[in-house]
Amino acid sequence: MSIKFKEVGYTYSPKTPYQYEALKDITVDIDEHKIVAVIGETGSGKSTLVQHINGLLIPMTGTVSINDFIIKANQKKIRDIKKIRKQIGLVFQFPEYQLFEETIERDIMFGPVNFGEKKDVARDLAKKYIKVVGLDKSYLPRSPFDLSGGQKRRVAIAGILALQGHTLILDEPTAGLDPDGEKELIKLFYDLNHKENKTIILVTHNMNHVLMVADEVIVLHNTKIYKKADPITIFRDQQLIAETGIEPPKVYSFLYKLEAAGFDTSKINARSTSELIEQLEQILAKNDKKK
Ligand code: ADP
Ligand code: MG
């Protein structure tokens, strides 16, 4: 499985007074079985980019290919688009607004049934995936509207997971949750990648999460790809931070200060504050020995 963008451009409301060019000349590969973060300021084109990956938006220039399935610019109808949508699940920003069934069970079953599963199979999938998202089956007969914000979001994610696709796109999945809710969701995505081998495409503003779990980072800036690299390379690039308006993760705002004070941070590759403390302690212990 591979997802490739080649010279993709997209303009909203073309040839109207509202015309807006949201993506320009996007050429990038998204590697399978990885956690790929998509970052950039609000309005940089992140949501527009990811909606091309399951055919929700059709490019206006260039091509998007998913394996040997190619979506060409301005293509009117995509054959077999359902196959792509089943394999590549997209969880929108604030997915809880899309819950609509009377029970949680029926909400989770909706996708699988819509994609041709028998009701019994879909019911079993609901049982399985309610657990995967950290709730239990006692929730199934309840109304989704009685849940907390974080729980609603889990139910919406369970509905997409129940399609059992190989790729999961999450557009700002932790926005508006409390820190514990955020942490639990990020752990869920990490586990889906590490235990079930799913490709995870994560649009987020939380750079601490990006540093913690991403294998690759795509930085969008002013409608274009600014850079794609592993998170440590991205956050070491202080010019990128200055030019793109991205707020660095806590670990790196601290490392920049250490560097400015003349401390050699080149050996540090921490992905969390606890790892940073550990690595700093080791460096300090070595320095003590030398003295
Ligand atoms: P991001 O997700 O990075 O915040 P988006 O992809 O949502 O960015 O939007 C990119 C740009 O396109 C923004 O300037 C936004 O205002 C504009 N845009 C998004 N959706 C529409 C739309 N339906 N019609 C017109 N402009 C849009
Ligand atoms: Mg967005």
mmCIF file of C-alpha atoms and ligand atoms in Angstrom:
data_model
loop_
_atom_site.group_PDB
_atom_site.id
_atom_site.type_symbol
_atom_site.label_atom_id
_atom_site.label_comp_id
_atom_site.label_asym_id
_atom_site.label_seq_id
_atom_site.Cartn_x
_atom_site.Cartn_y
_atom_site.Cartn_z
ATOM 1 C CA MET A 1 0.000 0.000 0.000
ATOM 2 C CA SER A 2 1.310 3.400 -0.821
ATOM 3 C CA ILE A 3 -0.264 6.827 -1.081
ATOM 4 C CA LYS A 4 1.377 9.259 -3.474
ATOM 5 C CA PHE A 5 0.553 12.867 -4.278
ATOM 6 C CA LYS A 6 1.986 14.145 -7.538
ATOM 7 C CA GLU A 7 1.842 17.877 -8.294
ATOM 8 C CA VAL A 8 -1.548 18.168 -6.638
ATOM 9 C CA GLY A 9 -3.352 21.498 -6.572
ATOM 10 C CA TYR A 10 -6.768 22.334 -5.182
ATOM 11 C CA THR A 11 -8.834 25.533 -5.357
ATOM 12 C CA TYR A 12 -12.130 26.052 -3.518
ATOM 13 C CA SER A 13 -14.997 27.693 -5.435
ATOM 14 C CA PRO A 14 -12.984 28.244 -8.636
ATOM 15 C CA LYS A 15 -14.057 30.990 -11.020
ATOM 16 C CA THR A 16 -16.194 32.680 -8.376
ATOM 17 C CA PRO A 17 -15.459 35.736 -6.237
ATOM 18 C CA TYR A 18 -14.797 33.274 -3.364
ATOM 19 C CA GLN A 19 -12.069 31.424 -5.247
ATOM 20 C CA TYR A 20 -9.367 30.236 -2.836
ATOM 21 C CA GLU A 21 -6.250 28.255 -3.695
ATOM 22 C CA ALA A 22 -5.769 25.876 -0.759
ATOM 23 C CA LEU A 23 -3.078 23.513 -2.118
ATOM 24 C CA LYS A 24 -0.315 24.128 -4.610
ATOM 25 C CA ASP A 25 2.072 21.673 -6.248
ATOM 26 C CA ILE A 26 1.928 18.977 -3.571
ATOM 27 C CA THR A 27 4.256 16.070 -4.262
ATOM 28 C CA VAL A 28 4.680 13.714 -1.342
ATOM 29 C CA ASP A 29 4.593 10.022 -0.406
ATOM 30 C CA ILE A 30 2.844 8.760 2.686
ATOM 31 C CA ASP A 31 4.564 5.653 3.954
ATOM 32 C CA GLU A 32 2.467 2.659 4.916
ATOM 33 C CA HIS A 33 2.367 1.179 8.427
ATOM 34 C CA LYS A 34 3.719 4.390 9.904
ATOM 35 C CA ILE A 35 2.335 7.174 12.012
ATOM 36 C CA VAL A 36 2.495 10.219 9.772
ATOM 37 C CA ALA A 37 1.722 13.605 11.309
ATOM 38 C CA VAL A 38 0.475 16.498 9.184
ATOM 39 C CA ILE A 39 1.213 19.854 10.779
ATOM 40 C CA GLY A 40 1.041 23.533 9.847
ATOM 41 C CA GLU A 41 -0.740 26.703 10.864
ATOM 42 C CA THR A 42 -4.523 27.016 10.677
ATOM 43 C CA GLY A 43 -5.443 27.514 7.027
ATOM 44 C CA SER A 44 -2.246 25.922 5.696
ATOM 45 C CA GLY A 45 -4.266 23.226 3.896
ATOM 46 C CA LYS A 46 -4.043 20.203 6.219
ATOM 47 C CA SER A 47 -7.727 19.228 6.080
ATOM 48 C CA THR A 48 -7.824 19.841 2.331
ATOM 49 C CA LEU A 49 -4.783 17.595 1.884
ATOM 50 C CA VAL A 50 -6.096 14.643 3.881
ATOM 51 C CA GLN A 51 -9.524 14.765 2.238
ATOM 52 C CA HIS A 52 -7.792 13.893 -1.038
ATOM 53 C CA ILE A 53 -6.575 10.606 0.412
ATOM 54 C CA ASN A 54 -9.972 8.912 0.391
ATOM 55 C CA GLY A 55 -11.425 10.661 -2.633
ATOM 56 C CA LEU A 56 -13.566 13.128 -0.714
ATOM 57 C CA LEU A 57 -11.885 15.885 -2.707
ATOM 58 C CA ILE A 58 -10.687 15.421 -6.280
ATOM 59 C CA PRO A 59 -7.456 17.234 -7.188
ATOM 60 C CA MET A 60 -7.684 20.072 -9.707
ATOM 61 C CA THR A 61 -4.172 19.505 -10.945
ATOM 62 C CA GLY A 62 -1.952 16.449 -10.625
ATOM 63 C CA THR A 63 -2.800 12.962 -9.348
ATOM 64 C CA VAL A 64 -3.337 11.125 -6.092
ATOM 65 C CA SER A 65 -2.537 7.434 -6.222
ATOM 66 C CA ILE A 66 -3.428 4.799 -3.696
ATOM 67 C CA ASN A 67 -1.674 1.605 -4.739
ATOM 68 C CA ASP A 68 -2.559 1.186 -8.405
ATOM 69 C CA PHE A 69 -5.730 3.226 -7.971
ATOM 70 C CA ILE A 70 -5.210 6.658 -9.501
ATOM 71 C CA ILE A 71 -7.369 9.725 -8.967
ATOM 72 C CA LYS A 72 -6.723 12.191 -11.764
ATOM 73 C CA ALA A 73 -7.283 15.932 -11.779
ATOM 74 C CA ASN A 74 -10.912 16.945 -12.248
ATOM 75 C CA GLN A 75 -12.047 13.354 -12.631
ATOM 76 C CA LYS A 76 -15.860 13.397 -12.548
ATOM 77 C CA LYS A 77 -16.661 9.972 -11.179
ATOM 78 C CA ILE A 78 -14.334 7.628 -9.360
ATOM 79 C CA ARG A 79 -15.034 3.960 -9.982
ATOM 80 C CA ASP A 80 -14.753 1.716 -6.946
ATOM 81 C CA ILE A 81 -14.469 4.709 -4.629
ATOM 82 C CA LYS A 82 -16.235 2.647 -1.963
ATOM 83 C CA LYS A 83 -13.299 0.254 -1.837
ATOM 84 C CA ILE A 84 -10.978 3.160 -1.066
ATOM 85 C CA ARG A 85 -13.316 4.636 1.538
ATOM 86 C CA LYS A 86 -13.551 1.271 3.287
ATOM 87 C CA GLN A 87 -9.783 0.858 3.386
ATOM 88 C CA ILE A 88 -9.001 4.459 4.308
ATOM 89 C CA GLY A 89 -11.203 5.679 7.122
ATOM 90 C CA LEU A 90 -11.433 9.403 7.733
ATOM 91 C CA VAL A 91 -12.369 10.749 11.141
ATOM 92 C CA PHE A 92 -13.303 14.418 10.725
ATOM 93 C CA GLN A 93 -12.652 17.173 13.187
ATOM 94 C CA PHE A 94 -15.394 17.023 15.861
ATOM 95 C CA PRO A 95 -16.706 13.640 14.629
ATOM 96 C CA GLU A 96 -19.197 13.581 17.500
ATOM 97 C CA TYR A 97 -21.403 15.881 15.443
ATOM 98 C CA GLN A 98 -21.880 13.031 12.999
ATOM 99 C CA LEU A 99 -23.395 10.622 15.513
ATOM 100 C CA PHE A 100 -27.072 10.300 14.755
ATOM 101 C CA GLU A 101 -28.437 6.841 15.606
ATOM 102 C CA GLU A 102 -30.550 6.077 18.651
ATOM 103 C CA THR A 103 -28.021 3.711 20.149
ATOM 104 C CA ILE A 104 -24.251 3.544 20.192
ATOM 105 C CA GLU A 105 -24.403 0.029 18.771
ATOM 106 C CA ARG A 106 -26.332 1.219 15.721
ATOM 107 C CA ASP A 107 -23.999 4.126 15.242
ATOM 108 C CA ILE A 108 -20.959 1.842 15.121
ATOM 109 C CA MET A 109 -22.803 -0.644 12.880
ATOM 110 C CA PHE A 110 -23.790 2.035 10.380
ATOM 111 C CA GLY A 111 -20.503 2.078 8.433
ATOM 112 C CA PRO A 112 -20.018 -1.690 8.124
ATOM 113 C CA VAL A 113 -23.677 -2.183 7.073
ATOM 114 C CA ASN A 114 -23.371 0.620 4.557
ATOM 115 C CA PHE A 115 -20.325 -1.133 3.107
ATOM 116 C CA GLY A 116 -22.205 -4.410 2.728
ATOM 117 C CA GLU A 117 -21.651 -6.347 5.971
ATOM 118 C CA LYS A 118 -24.528 -8.450 7.305
ATOM 119 C CA LYS A 119 -26.213 -7.053 10.414
ATOM 120 C CA ASP A 120 -24.926 -9.895 12.639
ATOM 121 C CA VAL A 121 -21.369 -9.317 11.532
ATOM 122 C CA ALA A 122 -21.736 -5.563 12.046
ATOM 123 C CA ARG A 123 -23.118 -6.184 15.546
ATOM 124 C CA ASP A 124 -20.065 -8.294 16.403
ATOM 125 C CA LEU A 125 -17.837 -5.535 15.042
ATOM 126 C CA ALA A 126 -19.600 -3.008 17.300
ATOM 127 C CA LYS A 127 -18.904 -5.272 20.291
ATOM 128 C CA LYS A 128 -15.268 -5.585 19.341
ATOM 129 C CA TYR A 129 -14.546 -1.928 18.544
ATOM 130 C CA ILE A 130 -16.366 -0.362 21.485
ATOM 131 C CA LYS A 131 -13.742 -2.184 23.576
ATOM 132 C CA VAL A 132 -10.858 -1.167 21.326
ATOM 133 C CA VAL A 133 -11.671 2.498 21.967
ATOM 134 C CA GLY A 134 -11.660 1.923 25.722
ATOM 135 C CA LEU A 135 -15.385 1.708 26.499
ATOM 136 C CA ASP A 136 -17.232 -1.518 27.274
ATOM 137 C CA LYS A 137 -20.222 -3.269 25.803
ATOM 138 C CA SER A 138 -22.613 -1.931 28.471
ATOM 139 C CA TYR A 139 -22.509 1.283 26.421
ATOM 140 C CA LEU A 140 -23.909 -0.318 23.271
ATOM 141 C CA PRO A 141 -27.656 0.054 24.009
ATOM 142 C CA ARG A 142 -27.239 3.616 25.294
ATOM 143 C CA SER A 143 -27.849 6.806 23.363
ATOM 144 C CA PRO A 144 -24.697 8.429 21.994
ATOM 145 C CA PHE A 145 -26.078 11.807 23.000
ATOM 146 C CA ASP A 146 -25.773 11.060 26.726
ATOM 147 C CA LEU A 147 -22.006 10.634 26.515
ATOM 148 C CA SER A 148 -19.252 13.107 27.394
ATOM 149 C CA GLY A 149 -17.414 14.838 24.550
ATOM 150 C CA GLY A 150 -14.449 12.470 24.762
ATOM 151 C CA GLN A 151 -16.668 9.386 24.852
ATOM 152 C CA LYS A 152 -18.676 10.570 21.840
ATOM 153 C CA ARG A 153 -15.447 10.972 19.959
ATOM 154 C CA ARG A 154 -14.418 7.408 20.863
ATOM 155 C CA VAL A 155 -17.732 6.083 19.554
ATOM 156 C CA ALA A 156 -17.252 7.977 16.286
ATOM 157 C CA ILE A 157 -13.740 6.519 15.986
ATOM 158 C CA ALA A 158 -15.086 3.011 16.759
ATOM 159 C CA GLY A 159 -17.492 3.420 13.825
ATOM 160 C CA ILE A 160 -14.602 4.097 11.465
ATOM 161 C CA LEU A 161 -12.432 1.323 12.949
ATOM 162 C CA ALA A 162 -15.301 -1.125 12.434
ATOM 163 C CA LEU A 163 -14.738 -0.744 8.675
ATOM 164 C CA GLN A 164 -11.445 -2.579 9.321
ATOM 165 C CA GLY A 165 -9.463 -0.596 6.780
ATOM 166 C CA HIS A 166 -5.665 -0.475 6.640
ATOM 167 C CA THR A 167 -5.400 3.294 7.055
ATOM 168 C CA LEU A 168 -6.915 5.716 9.519
ATOM 169 C CA ILE A 169 -6.919 9.470 8.946
ATOM 170 C CA LEU A 170 -7.635 11.599 12.008
ATOM 171 C CA ASP A 171 -8.201 15.321 11.573
ATOM 172 C CA GLU A 172 -7.404 17.033 14.894
ATOM 173 C CA PRO A 173 -8.810 14.136 16.935
ATOM 174 C CA THR A 174 -7.818 15.530 20.336
ATOM 175 C CA ALA A 175 -8.988 19.131 19.842
ATOM 176 C CA GLY A 176 -11.059 20.293 22.784
ATOM 177 C CA LEU A 177 -10.399 17.254 25.020
ATOM 178 C CA ASP A 178 -8.860 17.448 28.486
ATOM 179 C CA PRO A 179 -5.200 16.345 28.792
ATOM 180 C CA ASP A 180 -6.088 12.841 30.035
ATOM 181 C CA GLY A 181 -8.562 12.335 27.203
ATOM 182 C CA GLU A 182 -5.908 13.502 24.752
ATOM 183 C CA LYS A 183 -3.304 11.122 26.156
ATOM 184 C CA GLU A 184 -5.637 8.123 25.986
ATOM 185 C CA LEU A 185 -6.557 8.786 22.365
ATOM 186 C CA ILE A 186 -2.937 9.209 21.331
ATOM 187 C CA LYS A 187 -2.135 5.917 23.049
ATOM 188 C CA LEU A 188 -5.005 4.309 21.106
ATOM 189 C CA PHE A 189 -3.554 5.512 17.782
ATOM 190 C CA TYR A 190 -0.089 4.347 18.829
ATOM 191 C CA ASP A 191 -1.470 0.891 19.673
ATOM 192 C CA LEU A 192 -3.449 0.663 16.417
ATOM 193 C CA ASN A 193 -0.208 1.315 14.585
ATOM 194 C CA HIS A 194 2.073 -0.913 16.670
ATOM 195 C CA LYS A 195 -0.276 -3.833 17.360
ATOM 196 C CA GLU A 196 -2.530 -3.830 14.304
ATOM 197 C CA ASN A 197 -0.066 -2.418 11.826
ATOM 198 C CA LYS A 198 -2.403 0.329 10.656
ATOM 199 C CA THR A 199 -1.166 3.382 8.840
ATOM 200 C CA ILE A 200 -2.131 6.417 10.915
ATOM 201 C CA ILE A 201 -2.342 9.876 9.363
ATOM 202 C CA LEU A 202 -2.676 12.379 12.162
ATOM 203 C CA VAL A 203 -3.490 16.065 11.620
ATOM 204 C CA THR A 204 -2.706 17.876 14.840
ATOM 205 C CA HIS A 205 -1.672 21.115 16.496
ATOM 206 C CA ASN A 206 -0.181 19.310 19.469
ATOM 207 C CA MET A 207 3.553 19.114 18.823
ATOM 208 C CA ASN A 208 4.179 17.151 22.037
ATOM 209 C CA HIS A 209 2.059 14.370 20.520
ATOM 210 C CA VAL A 210 3.888 14.633 17.204
ATOM 211 C CA LEU A 211 7.255 14.255 18.926
ATOM 212 C CA MET A 212 5.986 11.379 21.049
ATOM 213 C CA VAL A 213 4.433 9.128 18.384
ATOM 214 C CA ALA A 214 5.080 10.256 14.802
ATOM 215 C CA ASP A 215 7.502 8.370 12.541
ATOM 216 C CA GLU A 216 7.261 10.986 9.803
ATOM 217 C CA VAL A 217 6.060 14.585 9.768
ATOM 218 C CA ILE A 218 4.684 16.511 6.803
ATOM 219 C CA VAL A 219 4.874 20.273 7.322
ATOM 220 C CA LEU A 220 2.463 22.385 5.293
ATOM 221 C CA HIS A 221 3.003 26.096 4.943
ATOM 222 C CA ASN A 222 1.121 28.548 2.725
ATOM 223 C CA THR A 223 -0.553 25.787 0.656
ATOM 224 C CA LYS A 224 2.745 23.951 -0.008
ATOM 225 C CA ILE A 225 4.854 21.181 1.479
ATOM 226 C CA TYR A 226 7.575 22.892 3.465
ATOM 227 C CA LYS A 227 9.352 19.722 4.572
ATOM 228 C CA LYS A 228 8.857 16.030 5.269
ATOM 229 C CA ALA A 229 11.141 14.313 7.762
ATOM 230 C CA ASP A 230 11.242 12.451 11.066
ATOM 231 C CA PRO A 231 10.118 14.545 14.067
ATOM 232 C CA ILE A 232 13.591 15.032 15.529
ATOM 233 C CA THR A 233 14.889 16.456 12.238
ATOM 234 C CA ILE A 234 11.811 18.681 12.005
ATOM 235 C CA PHE A 235 12.075 20.113 15.497
ATOM 236 C CA ARG A 236 15.859 20.570 15.351
ATOM 237 C CA ASP A 237 15.262 22.903 12.403
ATOM 238 C CA GLN A 238 14.851 26.237 14.138
ATOM 239 C CA GLN A 239 14.522 28.063 10.832
ATOM 240 C CA LEU A 240 11.476 25.903 10.046
ATOM 241 C CA ILE A 241 10.001 26.722 13.455
ATOM 242 C CA ALA A 242 10.545 30.448 12.875
ATOM 243 C CA GLU A 243 9.200 30.454 9.317
ATOM 244 C CA THR A 244 6.144 28.252 9.701
ATOM 245 C CA GLY A 245 4.810 29.606 12.991
ATOM 246 C CA ILE A 246 4.757 26.093 14.477
ATOM 247 C CA GLU A 247 5.046 26.055 18.237
ATOM 248 C CA PRO A 248 7.777 23.563 19.161
ATOM 249 C CA PRO A 249 7.145 20.733 21.636
ATOM 250 C CA LYS A 250 8.107 21.467 25.255
ATOM 251 C CA VAL A 251 11.216 19.293 25.001
ATOM 252 C CA TYR A 252 12.514 21.415 22.137
ATOM 253 C CA SER A 253 11.705 24.865 23.538
ATOM 254 C CA PHE A 254 13.920 23.761 26.426
ATOM 255 C CA LEU A 255 16.654 22.341 24.152
ATOM 256 C CA TYR A 256 16.811 25.613 22.185
ATOM 257 C CA LYS A 257 17.491 27.446 25.451
ATOM 258 C CA LEU A 258 20.206 24.976 26.439
ATOM 259 C CA GLU A 259 21.806 25.414 23.018
ATOM 260 C CA ALA A 260 21.654 29.188 23.283
ATOM 261 C CA ALA A 261 23.492 28.848 26.611
ATOM 262 C CA GLY A 262 26.266 26.877 24.903
ATOM 263 C CA PHE A 263 25.258 23.360 25.986
ATOM 264 C CA ASP A 264 25.912 20.626 23.400
ATOM 265 C CA THR A 265 22.521 18.992 22.740
ATOM 266 C CA SER A 266 23.522 17.080 19.604
ATOM 267 C CA LYS A 267 23.335 13.664 21.358
ATOM 268 C CA ILE A 268 19.851 14.244 22.713
ATOM 269 C CA ASN A 269 16.988 12.503 20.935
ATOM 270 C CA ALA A 270 14.328 12.599 23.658
ATOM 271 C CA ARG A 271 10.681 12.354 22.665
ATOM 272 C CA SER A 272 9.175 13.317 26.018
ATOM 273 C CA THR A 273 10.154 15.377 29.052
ATOM 274 C CA SER A 274 10.854 12.244 31.087
ATOM 275 C CA GLU A 275 13.219 10.948 28.386
ATOM 276 C CA LEU A 276 14.854 14.371 28.260
ATOM 277 C CA ILE A 277 15.546 14.350 32.000
ATOM 278 C CA GLU A 278 17.003 10.844 31.738
ATOM 279 C CA GLN A 279 19.314 11.796 28.883
ATOM 280 C CA LEU A 280 20.425 15.022 30.554
ATOM 281 C CA GLU A 281 21.238 13.118 33.742
ATOM 282 C CA GLN A 282 23.402 10.683 31.763
ATOM 283 C CA ILE A 283 25.269 13.503 30.057
ATOM 284 C CA LEU A 284 25.841 15.286 33.372
ATOM 285 C CA ALA A 285 27.045 12.052 35.011
ATOM 286 C CA LYS A 286 29.588 11.539 32.202
ATOM 287 C CA ASN A 287 30.779 15.143 32.487
ATOM 288 C CA ASP A 288 31.308 14.608 36.231
ATOM 289 C CA LYS A 289 33.489 11.552 35.566
ATOM 290 C CA LYS A 290 35.681 13.500 33.140
ATOM 291 C CA LYS A 291 36.446 16.110 35.799
HETATM 292 P P1 ADP B 1 -6.226 23.635 7.795
HETATM 293 O O1 ADP B 1 -6.907 22.315 7.964
HETATM 294 O O2 ADP B 1 -4.735 23.538 7.693
HETATM 295 O O3 ADP B 1 -6.620 24.638 8.839
HETATM 296 P P2 ADP B 1 -7.896 23.836 5.431
HETATM 297 O O4 ADP B 1 -7.445 22.769 4.510
HETATM 298 O O5 ADP B 1 -9.147 23.625 6.179
HETATM 299 O O6 ADP B 1 -6.681 24.252 6.385
HETATM 300 O O7 ADP B 1 -8.109 25.183 4.603
HETATM 301 C C1 ADP B 1 -7.120 25.717 3.761
HETATM 302 C C2 ADP B 1 -7.642 27.049 3.247
HETATM 303 O O8 ADP B 1 -8.774 26.824 2.420
HETATM 304 C C3 ADP B 1 -8.093 27.997 4.363
HETATM 305 O O9 ADP B 1 -7.672 29.279 4.080
HETATM 306 C C4 ADP B 1 -9.592 27.874 4.344
HETATM 307 O O10 ADP B 1 -10.192 29.090 4.734
HETATM 308 C C5 ADP B 1 -9.893 27.555 2.892
HETATM 309 N N1 ADP B 1 -11.090 26.711 2.791
HETATM 310 C C6 ADP B 1 -11.313 25.548 3.435
HETATM 311 N N2 ADP B 1 -12.511 25.017 3.109
HETATM 312 C C7 ADP B 1 -13.063 25.883 2.241
HETATM 313 C C8 ADP B 1 -14.298 25.922 1.525
HETATM 314 N N3 ADP B 1 -15.195 24.937 1.640
HETATM 315 N N4 ADP B 1 -14.511 26.996 0.711
HETATM 316 C C9 ADP B 1 -13.602 27.967 0.586
HETATM 317 N N5 ADP B 1 -12.420 28.000 1.222
HETATM 318 C C10 ADP B 1 -12.149 26.976 2.039
HETATM 319 MG MG MG B 2 -8.264 21.637 9.377
#
